[in-house]
Tab-separated table of C-alpha atoms in Angstrom:
chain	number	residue	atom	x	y	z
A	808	UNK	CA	-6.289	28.827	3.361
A	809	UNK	CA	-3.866	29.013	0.238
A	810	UNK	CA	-2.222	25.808	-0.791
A	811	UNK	CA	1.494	25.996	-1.843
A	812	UNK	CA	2.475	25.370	-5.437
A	813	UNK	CA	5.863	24.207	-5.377
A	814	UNK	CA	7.901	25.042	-8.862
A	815	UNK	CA	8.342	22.122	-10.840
A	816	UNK	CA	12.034	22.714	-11.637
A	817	UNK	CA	14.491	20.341	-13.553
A	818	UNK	CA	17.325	18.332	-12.644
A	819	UNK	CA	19.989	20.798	-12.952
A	820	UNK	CA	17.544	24.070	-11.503
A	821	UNK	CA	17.805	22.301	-8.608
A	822	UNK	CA	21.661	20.603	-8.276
A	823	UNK	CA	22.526	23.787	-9.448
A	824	UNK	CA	20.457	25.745	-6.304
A	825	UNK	CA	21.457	22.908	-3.461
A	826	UNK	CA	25.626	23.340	-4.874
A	827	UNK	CA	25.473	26.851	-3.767
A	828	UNK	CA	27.324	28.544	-0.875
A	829	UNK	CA	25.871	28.300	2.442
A	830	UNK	CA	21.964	26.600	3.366
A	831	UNK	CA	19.637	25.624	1.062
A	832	UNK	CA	16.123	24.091	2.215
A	833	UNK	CA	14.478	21.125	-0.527
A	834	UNK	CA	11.181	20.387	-0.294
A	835	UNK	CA	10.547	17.346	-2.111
A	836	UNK	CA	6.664	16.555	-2.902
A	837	UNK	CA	4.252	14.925	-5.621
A	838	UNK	CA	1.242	16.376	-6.717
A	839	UNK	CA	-0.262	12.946	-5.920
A	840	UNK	CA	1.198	12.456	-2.766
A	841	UNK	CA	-2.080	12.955	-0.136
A	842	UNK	CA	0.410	13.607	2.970
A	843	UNK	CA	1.908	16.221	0.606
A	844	UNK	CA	-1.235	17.853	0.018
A	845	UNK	CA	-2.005	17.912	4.012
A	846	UNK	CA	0.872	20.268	4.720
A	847	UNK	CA	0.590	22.774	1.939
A	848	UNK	CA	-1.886	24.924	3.594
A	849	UNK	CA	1.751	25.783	5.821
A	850	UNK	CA	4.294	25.396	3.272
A	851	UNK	CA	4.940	29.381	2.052
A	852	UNK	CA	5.159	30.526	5.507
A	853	UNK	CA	8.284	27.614	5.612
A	854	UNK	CA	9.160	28.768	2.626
A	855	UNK	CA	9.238	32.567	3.588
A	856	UNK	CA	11.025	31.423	7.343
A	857	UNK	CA	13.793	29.772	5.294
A	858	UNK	CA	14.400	32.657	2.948
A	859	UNK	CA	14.192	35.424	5.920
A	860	UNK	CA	16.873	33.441	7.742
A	861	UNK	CA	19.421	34.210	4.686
A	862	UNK	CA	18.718	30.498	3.078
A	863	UNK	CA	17.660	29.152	-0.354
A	864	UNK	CA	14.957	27.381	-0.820
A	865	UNK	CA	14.088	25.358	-3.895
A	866	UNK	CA	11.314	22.870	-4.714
A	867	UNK	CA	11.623	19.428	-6.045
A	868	UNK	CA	9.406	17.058	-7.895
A	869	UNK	CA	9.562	13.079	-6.489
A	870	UNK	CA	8.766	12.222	-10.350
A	871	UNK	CA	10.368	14.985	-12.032
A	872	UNK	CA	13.741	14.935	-9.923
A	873	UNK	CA	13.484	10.995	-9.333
A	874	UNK	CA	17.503	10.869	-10.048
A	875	UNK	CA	18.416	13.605	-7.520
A	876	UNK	CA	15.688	12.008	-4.728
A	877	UNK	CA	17.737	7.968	-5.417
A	878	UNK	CA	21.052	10.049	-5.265
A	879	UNK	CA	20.315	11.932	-1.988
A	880	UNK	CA	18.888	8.132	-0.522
A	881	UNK	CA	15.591	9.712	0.321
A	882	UNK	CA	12.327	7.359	-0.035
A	883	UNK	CA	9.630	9.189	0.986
A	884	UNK	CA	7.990	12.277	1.012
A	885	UNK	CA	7.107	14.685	1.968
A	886	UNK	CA	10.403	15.554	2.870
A	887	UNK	CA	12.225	19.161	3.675
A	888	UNK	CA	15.919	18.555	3.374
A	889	UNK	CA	18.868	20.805	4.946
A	890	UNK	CA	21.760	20.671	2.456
A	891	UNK	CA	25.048	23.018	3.363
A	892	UNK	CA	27.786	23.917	1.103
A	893	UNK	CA	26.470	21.462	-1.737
A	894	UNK	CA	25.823	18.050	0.939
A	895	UNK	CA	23.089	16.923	2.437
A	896	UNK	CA	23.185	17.495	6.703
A	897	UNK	CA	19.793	15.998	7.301
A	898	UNK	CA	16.031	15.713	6.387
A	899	UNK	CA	12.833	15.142	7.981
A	900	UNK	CA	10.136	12.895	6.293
A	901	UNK	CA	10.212	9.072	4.912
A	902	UNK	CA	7.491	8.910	3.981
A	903	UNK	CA	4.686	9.772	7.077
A	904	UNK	CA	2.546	12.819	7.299
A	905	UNK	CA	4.334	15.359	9.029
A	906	UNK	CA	2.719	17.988	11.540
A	907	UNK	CA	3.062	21.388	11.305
A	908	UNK	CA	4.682	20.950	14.661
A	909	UNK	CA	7.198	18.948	13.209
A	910	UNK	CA	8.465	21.016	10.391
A	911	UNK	CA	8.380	24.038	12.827
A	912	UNK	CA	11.190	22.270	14.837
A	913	UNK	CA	13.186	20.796	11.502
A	914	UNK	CA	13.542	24.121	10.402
A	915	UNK	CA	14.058	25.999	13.912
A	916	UNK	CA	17.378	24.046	14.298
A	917	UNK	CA	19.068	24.836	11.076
Protein backbone atom coordinates (compact mmCIF):
# COMPACT_ATOMS: atom_id res chain seq x y z
CA UNK A 1 0.00 0.00 0.00
CA UNK A 2 1.29 3.50 -1.31
CA UNK A 3 1.34 6.30 1.18
CA UNK A 4 0.19 9.78 -0.07
CA UNK A 5 2.68 12.60 -0.35
CA UNK A 6 0.81 15.64 -0.03
CA UNK A 7 2.61 18.83 -1.93
CA UNK A 8 4.09 21.07 0.40
CA UNK A 9 2.73 24.27 -1.18
CA UNK A 10 3.06 27.94 0.16
CA UNK A 11 0.80 30.35 1.57
CA UNK A 12 -0.45 31.92 -1.47
CA UNK A 13 -0.41 28.24 -3.76
CA UNK A 14 -2.94 27.48 -1.61
CA UNK A 15 -5.28 30.91 -0.84
CA UNK A 16 -4.84 31.27 -4.29
CA UNK A 17 -6.39 27.41 -5.11
CA UNK A 18 -9.26 27.59 -2.12
CA UNK A 19 -10.35 31.54 -3.77
CA UNK A 20 -11.28 29.81 -6.89
CA UNK A 21 -14.75 29.31 -8.42
CA UNK A 22 -16.73 26.51 -7.25
CA UNK A 23 -15.34 23.39 -4.54
CA UNK A 24 -12.12 22.99 -3.47
CA UNK A 25 -11.14 20.03 -0.97
CA UNK A 26 -7.87 20.99 1.75
CA UNK A 27 -6.26 18.44 3.28
CA UNK A 28 -4.32 19.76 6.01
CA UNK A 29 -1.52 17.28 7.54
CA UNK A 30 2.11 17.22 9.17
CA UNK A 31 4.64 14.93 8.30
CA UNK A 32 4.87 14.32 12.07
CA UNK A 33 1.44 14.02 12.77
CA UNK A 34 1.01 9.88 13.54
CA UNK A 35 -2.97 10.09 12.88
CA UNK A 36 -1.86 11.74 9.61
CA UNK A 37 0.30 9.03 8.69
CA UNK A 38 -2.63 6.34 9.53
CA UNK A 39 -4.84 7.60 6.73
CA UNK A 40 -2.41 8.06 3.90
CA UNK A 41 -2.50 4.58 2.73
CA UNK A 42 -6.37 6.10 1.45
CA UNK A 43 -5.61 9.58 0.76
CA UNK A 44 -5.03 9.55 -3.41
CA UNK A 45 -8.07 7.61 -3.94
CA UNK A 46 -9.80 10.93 -1.88
CA UNK A 47 -7.80 12.83 -3.72
CA UNK A 48 -8.73 11.27 -7.20
CA UNK A 49 -12.83 11.12 -5.85
CA UNK A 50 -12.58 14.89 -5.30
CA UNK A 51 -11.01 15.73 -8.62
CA UNK A 52 -13.45 13.21 -10.67
CA UNK A 53 -16.40 15.02 -9.09
CA UNK A 54 -15.24 18.42 -10.97
CA UNK A 55 -13.42 19.78 -7.55
CA UNK A 56 -9.94 21.09 -6.63
CA UNK A 57 -8.03 19.68 -4.39
CA UNK A 58 -4.94 21.16 -2.80
CA UNK A 59 -2.68 20.08 0.08
CA UNK A 60 -1.65 22.04 3.06
CA UNK A 61 1.16 21.90 5.51
CA UNK A 62 -0.01 22.48 9.53
CA UNK A 63 3.68 24.08 9.84
CA UNK A 64 4.15 25.42 6.52
CA UNK A 65 0.55 27.07 6.15
CA UNK A 66 0.29 27.72 10.08
CA UNK A 67 -1.30 31.36 9.12
CA UNK A 68 -3.98 29.98 6.75
CA UNK A 69 -4.80 26.82 9.42
CA UNK A 70 -5.24 30.02 12.67
CA UNK A 71 -7.22 32.00 9.93
CA UNK A 72 -9.61 29.16 8.89
CA UNK A 73 -9.98 28.38 13.12
CA UNK A 74 -8.92 24.83 12.54
CA UNK A 75 -6.79 23.08 15.50
CA UNK A 76 -6.22 19.84 14.57
CA UNK A 77 -5.42 17.60 12.01
CA UNK A 78 -5.80 15.68 10.09
CA UNK A 79 -8.37 17.61 8.65
CA UNK A 80 -10.12 17.60 4.92
CA UNK A 81 -11.87 20.90 4.57
CA UNK A 82 -14.85 21.80 2.01
CA UNK A 83 -14.33 25.45 1.01
CA UNK A 84 -16.94 26.94 -1.85
CA UNK A 85 -16.55 30.04 -3.76
CA UNK A 86 -13.40 31.17 -1.62
CA UNK A 87 -15.21 30.28 2.28
CA UNK A 88 -14.95 27.64 4.27
CA UNK A 89 -18.59 25.35 4.47
CA UNK A 90 -17.21 22.76 6.80
CA UNK A 91 -14.39 20.28 7.80
CA UNK A 92 -13.97 17.06 9.39
CA UNK A 93 -11.03 16.42 11.86
CA UNK A 94 -9.83 18.32 15.25
CA UNK A 95 -7.56 16.66 15.88
CA UNK A 96 -8.65 12.56 16.27
CA UNK A 97 -7.74 9.82 13.91
CA UNK A 98 -10.22 9.62 11.37
CA UNK A 99 -11.51 6.25 9.70
CA UNK A 100 -11.58 5.64 6.33
CA UNK A 101 -15.27 5.34 6.96
CA UNK A 102 -15.37 8.71 8.02
CA UNK A 103 -13.75 10.57 5.24
CA UNK A 104 -15.81 8.35 2.81
CA UNK A 105 -18.99 10.10 4.20
CA UNK A 106 -17.25 13.86 4.54
CA UNK A 107 -16.59 13.73 1.08
CA UNK A 108 -19.86 11.78 -0.20
CA UNK A 109 -21.95 14.83 0.95
CA UNK A 110 -20.19 17.62 -0.79
Amino acid sequence: MEFYQPEVNSDQVVLDQLKQPGKQVMFLTADWCGDCKAIKPFVQQFKTQVEESGFGWIDADRDENLAIAKEQNLRGIPAFVLFEDGQQIKHIGDGQRLSPKEIESFLAAI
